[in-house]
Amino acid sequence: KINIRESIAESIKMVSSLANAKLIDIVAEIDKNLFATADKNLFSIITRNLLSNAIKYSTSGNSINITTNHNHQSKIEIAISDNGIGIDE
């Protein structure tokens, strides 16, 4: 089991220099008692990749928000949102 909040906090720490260089704030609103059965290393790689992309495609001075939703049916939704250029549909 991994603590989602702690794992995401570690990922934020790893990309903080990139965010600071672009004056981007990363705001995480995550329940401290949220746990999941997952591969810690893989989860870290995924969150770092998503955060790095959010930083890369956001303009300076914006913020990146991380939120979680637990629907009490063994499913956890993690959202990493930014104000970047996005992807054409």
PDB file of C-alpha atoms in Angstrom:
ATOM      1  CA  LYS A   1       0.000   0.000   0.000  1.00  0.00           C
ATOM      2  CA  ILE A   2       1.099   3.533  -0.698  1.00  0.00           C
ATOM      3  CA  ASN A   3       0.009   6.779   0.900  1.00  0.00           C
ATOM      4  CA  ILE A   4      -1.240   8.841  -2.052  1.00  0.00           C
ATOM      5  CA  ARG A   5      -0.566  12.193  -0.377  1.00  0.00           C
ATOM      6  CA  GLU A   6       3.019  11.304   0.579  1.00  0.00           C
ATOM      7  CA  SER A   7       3.796   9.833  -2.825  1.00  0.00           C
ATOM      8  CA  ILE A   8       2.473  12.885  -4.681  1.00  0.00           C
ATOM      9  CA  ALA A   9       4.343  15.183  -2.269  1.00  0.00           C
ATOM     10  CA  GLU A  10       7.574  13.371  -3.196  1.00  0.00           C
ATOM     11  CA  SER A  11       6.799  13.835  -6.903  1.00  0.00           C
ATOM     12  CA  ILE A  12       6.098  17.525  -6.364  1.00  0.00           C
ATOM     13  CA  LYS A  13       9.435  17.881  -4.591  1.00  0.00           C
ATOM     14  CA  MET A  14      11.198  16.249  -7.545  1.00  0.00           C
ATOM     15  CA  VAL A  15       9.727  18.703 -10.094  1.00  0.00           C
ATOM     16  CA  SER A  16       9.711  21.797  -7.872  1.00  0.00           C
ATOM     17  CA  SER A  17      12.813  23.317  -9.491  1.00  0.00           C
ATOM     18  CA  LEU A  18      11.094  23.170 -12.904  1.00  0.00           C
ATOM     19  CA  ALA A  19       7.966  24.795 -11.476  1.00  0.00           C
ATOM     20  CA  ASN A  20       9.942  27.459  -9.621  1.00  0.00           C
ATOM     21  CA  ALA A  21      11.859  28.374 -12.783  1.00  0.00           C
ATOM     22  CA  LYS A  22       8.533  29.172 -14.475  1.00  0.00           C
ATOM     23  CA  LEU A  23       6.958  30.757 -11.358  1.00  0.00           C
ATOM     24  CA  ILE A  24       4.312  28.016 -11.308  1.00  0.00           C
ATOM     25  CA  ASP A  25       2.613  27.077  -8.042  1.00  0.00           C
ATOM     26  CA  ILE A  26       1.616  23.467  -7.457  1.00  0.00           C
ATOM     27  CA  VAL A  27      -1.396  23.187  -5.150  1.00  0.00           C
ATOM     28  CA  ALA A  28      -2.276  19.737  -3.822  1.00  0.00           C
ATOM     29  CA  GLU A  29      -5.550  19.082  -2.004  1.00  0.00           C
ATOM     30  CA  ILE A  30      -5.225  15.447  -1.007  1.00  0.00           C
ATOM     31  CA  ASP A  31      -6.727  13.582   1.936  1.00  0.00           C
ATOM     32  CA  LYS A  32      -3.894  12.529   4.263  1.00  0.00           C
ATOM     33  CA  ASN A  33      -5.499   9.140   4.915  1.00  0.00           C
ATOM     34  CA  LEU A  34      -5.847   8.066   1.301  1.00  0.00           C
ATOM     35  CA  PHE A  35      -4.085   4.781   0.539  1.00  0.00           C
ATOM     36  CA  ALA A  36      -3.967   2.575  -2.552  1.00  0.00           C
ATOM     37  CA  THR A  37      -2.512  -0.771  -3.452  1.00  0.00           C
ATOM     38  CA  ALA A  38      -0.071   0.145  -6.203  1.00  0.00           C
ATOM     39  CA  ASP A  39       3.531  -0.121  -7.302  1.00  0.00           C
ATOM     40  CA  LYS A  40       5.184   2.837  -5.561  1.00  0.00           C
ATOM     41  CA  ASN A  41       7.860   3.340  -8.230  1.00  0.00           C
ATOM     42  CA  LEU A  42       5.415   3.167 -11.131  1.00  0.00           C
ATOM     43  CA  PHE A  43       2.999   5.534  -9.403  1.00  0.00           C
ATOM     44  CA  SER A  44       5.861   7.972  -8.833  1.00  0.00           C
ATOM     45  CA  ILE A  45       6.942   7.807 -12.482  1.00  0.00           C
ATOM     46  CA  ILE A  46       3.391   8.461 -13.674  1.00  0.00           C
ATOM     47  CA  THR A  47       2.782  11.421 -11.360  1.00  0.00           C
ATOM     48  CA  ARG A  48       6.180  12.975 -12.139  1.00  0.00           C
ATOM     49  CA  ASN A  49       5.483  12.630 -15.872  1.00  0.00           C
ATOM     50  CA  LEU A  50       2.062  14.257 -15.571  1.00  0.00           C
ATOM     51  CA  LEU A  51       3.448  17.070 -13.424  1.00  0.00           C
ATOM     52  CA  SER A  52       6.402  17.624 -15.769  1.00  0.00           C
ATOM     53  CA  ASN A  53       4.061  17.880 -18.747  1.00  0.00           C
ATOM     54  CA  ALA A  54       1.766  20.262 -16.874  1.00  0.00           C
ATOM     55  CA  ILE A  55       4.754  22.478 -16.056  1.00  0.00           C
ATOM     56  CA  LYS A  56       6.184  22.257 -19.570  1.00  0.00           C
ATOM     57  CA  TYR A  57       2.962  23.334 -21.285  1.00  0.00           C
ATOM     58  CA  SER A  58       1.818  25.944 -18.745  1.00  0.00           C
ATOM     59  CA  THR A  59       2.713  29.578 -19.108  1.00  0.00           C
ATOM     60  CA  SER A  60       4.731  31.311 -16.414  1.00  0.00           C
ATOM     61  CA  GLY A  61       2.824  32.453 -13.364  1.00  0.00           C
ATOM     62  CA  ASN A  62       0.018  29.901 -13.592  1.00  0.00           C
ATOM     63  CA  SER A  63      -0.765  27.144 -11.144  1.00  0.00           C
ATOM     64  CA  ILE A  64      -1.203  23.392 -11.282  1.00  0.00           C
ATOM     65  CA  ASN A  65      -3.881  21.825  -9.098  1.00  0.00           C
ATOM     66  CA  ILE A  66      -3.921  18.268  -7.830  1.00  0.00           C
ATOM     67  CA  THR A  67      -7.113  16.896  -6.332  1.00  0.00           C
ATOM     68  CA  THR A  68      -8.385  13.477  -5.351  1.00  0.00           C
ATOM     69  CA  ASN A  69     -11.807  11.951  -5.099  1.00  0.00           C
ATOM     70  CA  HIS A  70     -12.538   8.690  -3.329  1.00  0.00           C
ATOM     71  CA  ASN A  71     -15.974   7.327  -4.096  1.00  0.00           C
ATOM     72  CA  HIS A  72     -15.827   4.673  -1.338  1.00  0.00           C
ATOM     73  CA  GLN A  73     -16.167   1.870  -3.882  1.00  0.00           C
ATOM     74  CA  SER A  74     -12.448   1.113  -3.974  1.00  0.00           C
ATOM     75  CA  LYS A  75     -11.853   3.707  -6.688  1.00  0.00           C
ATOM     76  CA  ILE A  76      -9.658   6.773  -6.356  1.00  0.00           C
ATOM     77  CA  GLU A  77      -9.629   9.556  -8.930  1.00  0.00           C
ATOM     78  CA  ILE A  78      -6.564  11.769  -9.103  1.00  0.00           C
ATOM     79  CA  ALA A  79      -6.799  14.930 -11.192  1.00  0.00           C
ATOM     80  CA  ILE A  80      -3.800  17.044 -12.203  1.00  0.00           C
ATOM     81  CA  SER A  81      -5.085  20.167 -13.928  1.00  0.00           C
ATOM     82  CA  ASP A  82      -3.288  23.108 -15.473  1.00  0.00           C
ATOM     83  CA  ASN A  83      -3.958  26.046 -17.768  1.00  0.00           C
ATOM     84  CA  GLY A  84      -1.655  24.882 -20.532  1.00  0.00           C
ATOM     85  CA  ILE A  85      -2.243  24.776 -24.260  1.00  0.00           C
ATOM     86  CA  GLY A  86      -3.987  21.386 -24.134  1.00  0.00           C
ATOM     87  CA  ILE A  87      -4.423  18.812 -26.842  1.00  0.00           C
ATOM     88  CA  ASP A  88      -6.579  19.277 -29.935  1.00  0.00           C
ATOM     89  CA  GLU A  89      -9.463  16.833 -30.057  1.00  0.00           C
TER      90      GLU A  89
END
